[in-house]
């Protein structure tokens, strides 16, 4: 806690005969130019980039705790108690100013006290403080932040007018004044300000208090959180220039720390919030302070239509009517510069493909899902980007430098194979079957060949593959379909021998003729398991022969039951077959389910054998040329 120490030299009874307190300003807080410039401290002078015609006004409410405390001694000279002559203080610090030139400004501050509490007979209620008229003459202006910032230097003088209430320790009884040398250095979002000088006070004595001249000094460090918010940490001190006539009064220099935040709107209003506290127990500093206020700052040289949030941050603003966009690209030119874009596309054999990607950019790496439409990112022009994409067993990597405006980065995927497989196909007679075709099915794209492959004249085929478990499908004319999962180990060759049995289907010009019936449960559209092998062969034939085009799955019934019932049953059975074939990998666009009911019989419905023939599923080739 910072205390103003008043020590009685005589006994307590003698102290009670002292004259009433008079002519000592216990406020101890002098607001400097308090405008909308986010870089300005509260009490440390800064030669900021004001221009002719700038003006401001503000009000800062303040609460101060125990700004004036007296320590007493008893008749034996032993330390007594502490008495708060001023315990609580509420004040409104009014401030206004105008720049009459780019290098000269006048400011006026006026504290108005709403309440003080303490020992009787100190009265309570509103009171006026001393007016302070200050002027700043700038010797050196810092460069605009957009051009690197730099140093600034100014001379500051002030005159304290005795308009206060000295009988309540709220003002001097005579004129006072002082001068300071103020310095600032600005770079990017950071500001360092400092001042040093002297305060000349009237020579007064009251209740063992002696008015003394003081050196004054302060330093402030500011940082801009954004174009609209700034923070400042300040430290001030005012050590006396003459020794005290009262040896029991501490000569420790008063040191106070202040932390404040200033928030400004786009058009000129601003708000201030802050706290302060004493560092040393010495005359002239309160135990604690809190601030809250608002004001308005007009910066005329930028034009009546200028509502740029950066006008308090620069002396050169290339876009005075538009706010800066802080995005890492040309953040100091005052313009809403837009980032470039980086369009990322992942392709495999010329076609866009979905993929998972690790994207490495100037701020680190992240994982993104890239869809068929690609992915577009904001990118600072000139920044380096690398994309590593994977899709199943496909992988690829590409790099690019973002350009001003927009640029593209395409990742070409390629299969990543780490094993080989050899397949030997034998016919019903045990001899190599050279007419066989191989089809692989895998849940992970790129792991296996994507198109059917014919075996050689020796009935064998060997090719690279990705390790894991994949489905092998082998077909040959007049033979059934072989389908089984095959496990492939990394770094090895896996050999598979396949024996094909006689086929259950015949591919003709207009249909896939089946040599067995598709079996359903009676009066239901539920496939029986003994038809799975037949349907597997049909599915493999359609998949391995894309030239067959679209296939119609036609359902037919006999005439028993109503026509509407038979129509519905035939449609349901056709859809059941189509659903099964889709599950085996046939593309949906190549299958059409149609129910014909009892409308197309191929035999009589008067005999059991005829009705058996009429209950059937047919597979017609739709795209056959006439």
PDB file of C-alpha atoms in Angstrom, residues 429-534:
ATOM      1  CA  UNK A 429     -10.294 -81.597 -66.858  1.00  0.00           C
ATOM      2  CA  UNK A 430      -7.498 -80.254 -64.678  1.00  0.00           C
ATOM      3  CA  UNK A 431      -5.696 -78.592 -67.583  1.00  0.00           C
ATOM      4  CA  UNK A 432      -4.744 -74.877 -67.734  1.00  0.00           C
ATOM      5  CA  UNK A 433      -7.685 -72.742 -68.845  1.00  0.00           C
ATOM      6  CA  UNK A 434      -6.360 -69.962 -71.104  1.00  0.00           C
ATOM      7  CA  UNK A 435      -9.777 -68.316 -71.648  1.00  0.00           C
ATOM      8  CA  UNK A 436     -10.194 -67.294 -68.000  1.00  0.00           C
ATOM      9  CA  UNK A 437     -10.450 -63.696 -66.767  1.00  0.00           C
ATOM     10  CA  UNK A 438      -9.371 -62.375 -63.381  1.00  0.00           C
ATOM     11  CA  UNK A 439     -11.260 -59.683 -61.438  1.00  0.00           C
ATOM     12  CA  UNK A 440     -10.245 -58.342 -58.043  1.00  0.00           C
ATOM     13  CA  UNK A 441     -12.620 -56.699 -55.555  1.00  0.00           C
ATOM     14  CA  UNK A 442     -11.317 -54.637 -52.621  1.00  0.00           C
ATOM     15  CA  UNK A 443     -12.896 -52.194 -50.192  1.00  0.00           C
ATOM     16  CA  UNK A 444      -9.780 -50.032 -50.467  1.00  0.00           C
ATOM     17  CA  UNK A 445      -9.321 -48.378 -53.863  1.00  0.00           C
ATOM     18  CA  UNK A 446      -6.039 -48.875 -55.652  1.00  0.00           C
ATOM     19  CA  UNK A 447      -5.045 -52.036 -53.807  1.00  0.00           C
ATOM     20  CA  UNK A 448      -5.834 -54.332 -56.729  1.00  0.00           C
ATOM     21  CA  UNK A 449      -6.085 -53.957 -60.535  1.00  0.00           C
ATOM     22  CA  UNK A 450      -9.215 -52.014 -61.413  1.00  0.00           C
ATOM     23  CA  UNK A 451     -10.000 -53.730 -64.748  1.00  0.00           C
ATOM     24  CA  UNK A 452     -10.475 -57.408 -65.694  1.00  0.00           C
ATOM     25  CA  UNK A 453      -7.266 -59.195 -66.711  1.00  0.00           C
ATOM     26  CA  UNK A 454      -6.915 -62.181 -69.031  1.00  0.00           C
ATOM     27  CA  UNK A 455      -4.663 -65.070 -68.090  1.00  0.00           C
ATOM     28  CA  UNK A 456      -1.931 -66.084 -70.490  1.00  0.00           C
ATOM     29  CA  UNK A 457      -1.825 -69.095 -72.782  1.00  0.00           C
ATOM     30  CA  UNK A 458      -0.594 -71.166 -69.883  1.00  0.00           C
ATOM     31  CA  UNK A 459      -3.642 -70.288 -67.758  1.00  0.00           C
ATOM     32  CA  UNK A 460      -1.547 -68.196 -65.351  1.00  0.00           C
ATOM     33  CA  UNK A 461      -1.337 -64.520 -64.382  1.00  0.00           C
ATOM     34  CA  UNK A 462       1.111 -62.707 -62.088  1.00  0.00           C
ATOM     35  CA  UNK A 463       0.879 -59.019 -61.091  1.00  0.00           C
ATOM     36  CA  UNK A 464       1.708 -56.596 -58.210  1.00  0.00           C
ATOM     37  CA  UNK A 465      -0.827 -56.084 -55.438  1.00  0.00           C
ATOM     38  CA  UNK A 466      -1.131 -54.445 -52.020  1.00  0.00           C
ATOM     39  CA  UNK A 467      -0.918 -56.712 -48.996  1.00  0.00           C
ATOM     40  CA  UNK A 468      -4.157 -57.488 -47.182  1.00  0.00           C
ATOM     41  CA  UNK A 469      -7.300 -59.487 -47.829  1.00  0.00           C
ATOM     42  CA  UNK A 470      -9.055 -59.002 -51.172  1.00  0.00           C
ATOM     43  CA  UNK A 471     -11.739 -60.894 -53.093  1.00  0.00           C
ATOM     44  CA  UNK A 472     -10.670 -62.864 -56.188  1.00  0.00           C
ATOM     45  CA  UNK A 473     -13.239 -63.553 -58.936  1.00  0.00           C
ATOM     46  CA  UNK A 474     -12.356 -65.894 -61.837  1.00  0.00           C
ATOM     47  CA  UNK A 475     -14.622 -66.485 -64.856  1.00  0.00           C
ATOM     48  CA  UNK A 476     -14.352 -68.396 -68.126  1.00  0.00           C
ATOM     49  CA  UNK A 477     -16.830 -69.276 -70.909  1.00  0.00           C
ATOM     50  CA  UNK A 478     -18.912 -72.377 -70.139  1.00  0.00           C
ATOM     51  CA  UNK A 479     -17.582 -72.431 -66.611  1.00  0.00           C
ATOM     52  CA  UNK A 480     -19.012 -71.262 -63.354  1.00  0.00           C
ATOM     53  CA  UNK A 481     -17.649 -68.380 -61.313  1.00  0.00           C
ATOM     54  CA  UNK A 482     -14.959 -68.762 -58.691  1.00  0.00           C
ATOM     55  CA  UNK A 483     -15.093 -66.207 -55.874  1.00  0.00           C
ATOM     56  CA  UNK A 484     -13.059 -66.320 -52.648  1.00  0.00           C
ATOM     57  CA  UNK A 485     -11.135 -64.031 -50.268  1.00  0.00           C
ATOM     58  CA  UNK A 486      -7.369 -64.132 -50.715  1.00  0.00           C
ATOM     59  CA  UNK A 487      -4.897 -63.001 -48.050  1.00  0.00           C
ATOM     60  CA  UNK A 488      -1.685 -61.486 -49.393  1.00  0.00           C
ATOM     61  CA  UNK A 489       1.394 -60.978 -47.215  1.00  0.00           C
ATOM     62  CA  UNK A 490       3.695 -57.962 -47.703  1.00  0.00           C
ATOM     63  CA  UNK A 491       6.980 -58.561 -49.491  1.00  0.00           C
ATOM     64  CA  UNK A 492       5.978 -62.032 -50.711  1.00  0.00           C
ATOM     65  CA  UNK A 493       4.473 -63.720 -53.764  1.00  0.00           C
ATOM     66  CA  UNK A 494       1.153 -65.428 -53.029  1.00  0.00           C
ATOM     67  CA  UNK A 495       0.181 -68.340 -55.324  1.00  0.00           C
ATOM     68  CA  UNK A 496      -3.476 -69.291 -55.849  1.00  0.00           C
ATOM     69  CA  UNK A 497      -4.757 -72.319 -57.824  1.00  0.00           C
ATOM     70  CA  UNK A 498      -8.345 -72.078 -59.083  1.00  0.00           C
ATOM     71  CA  UNK A 499     -10.398 -74.986 -60.520  1.00  0.00           C
ATOM     72  CA  UNK A 500     -13.521 -73.962 -62.435  1.00  0.00           C
ATOM     73  CA  UNK A 501     -16.577 -76.185 -62.776  1.00  0.00           C
ATOM     74  CA  UNK A 502     -19.030 -76.219 -65.671  1.00  0.00           C
ATOM     75  CA  UNK A 503     -21.015 -73.021 -66.102  1.00  0.00           C
ATOM     76  CA  UNK A 504     -24.641 -72.559 -65.077  1.00  0.00           C
ATOM     77  CA  UNK A 505     -25.216 -69.747 -67.580  1.00  0.00           C
ATOM     78  CA  UNK A 506     -24.789 -69.053 -71.285  1.00  0.00           C
ATOM     79  CA  UNK A 507     -24.309 -65.542 -72.654  1.00  0.00           C
ATOM     80  CA  UNK A 508     -26.348 -65.153 -75.807  1.00  0.00           C
ATOM     81  CA  UNK A 509     -26.966 -62.187 -78.090  1.00  0.00           C
ATOM     82  CA  UNK A 510     -30.093 -60.915 -76.303  1.00  0.00           C
ATOM     83  CA  UNK A 511     -29.902 -62.511 -72.866  1.00  0.00           C
ATOM     84  CA  UNK A 512     -27.904 -64.251 -70.219  1.00  0.00           C
ATOM     85  CA  UNK A 513     -29.528 -67.659 -70.340  1.00  0.00           C
ATOM     86  CA  UNK A 514     -29.472 -69.536 -67.057  1.00  0.00           C
ATOM     87  CA  UNK A 515     -29.275 -73.315 -66.970  1.00  0.00           C
ATOM     88  CA  UNK A 516     -30.802 -73.467 -63.492  1.00  0.00           C
ATOM     89  CA  UNK A 517     -33.799 -71.719 -61.982  1.00  0.00           C
ATOM     90  CA  UNK A 518     -33.542 -68.913 -59.447  1.00  0.00           C
ATOM     91  CA  UNK A 519     -35.251 -70.381 -56.390  1.00  0.00           C
ATOM     92  CA  UNK A 520     -37.449 -68.463 -53.921  1.00  0.00           C
ATOM     93  CA  UNK A 521     -39.320 -69.460 -50.830  1.00  0.00           C
ATOM     94  CA  UNK A 522     -42.932 -70.331 -51.722  1.00  0.00           C
ATOM     95  CA  UNK A 523     -45.130 -67.255 -52.374  1.00  0.00           C
ATOM     96  CA  UNK A 524     -42.336 -64.955 -51.121  1.00  0.00           C
ATOM     97  CA  UNK A 525     -39.635 -62.708 -52.565  1.00  0.00           C
ATOM     98  CA  UNK A 526     -36.940 -64.363 -50.427  1.00  0.00           C
ATOM     99  CA  UNK A 527     -34.035 -66.026 -52.261  1.00  0.00           C
ATOM    100  CA  UNK A 528     -33.061 -69.545 -51.304  1.00  0.00           C
ATOM    101  CA  UNK A 529     -29.416 -70.183 -50.555  1.00  0.00           C
ATOM    102  CA  UNK A 530     -29.108 -72.848 -53.253  1.00  0.00           C
ATOM    103  CA  UNK A 531     -29.418 -70.054 -55.842  1.00  0.00           C
ATOM    104  CA  UNK A 532     -26.517 -68.018 -54.503  1.00  0.00           C
ATOM    105  CA  UNK A 533     -23.928 -69.792 -56.653  1.00  0.00           C
ATOM    106  CA  UNK A 534     -25.941 -69.170 -59.814  1.00  0.00           C
TER     107      UNK A 534
END
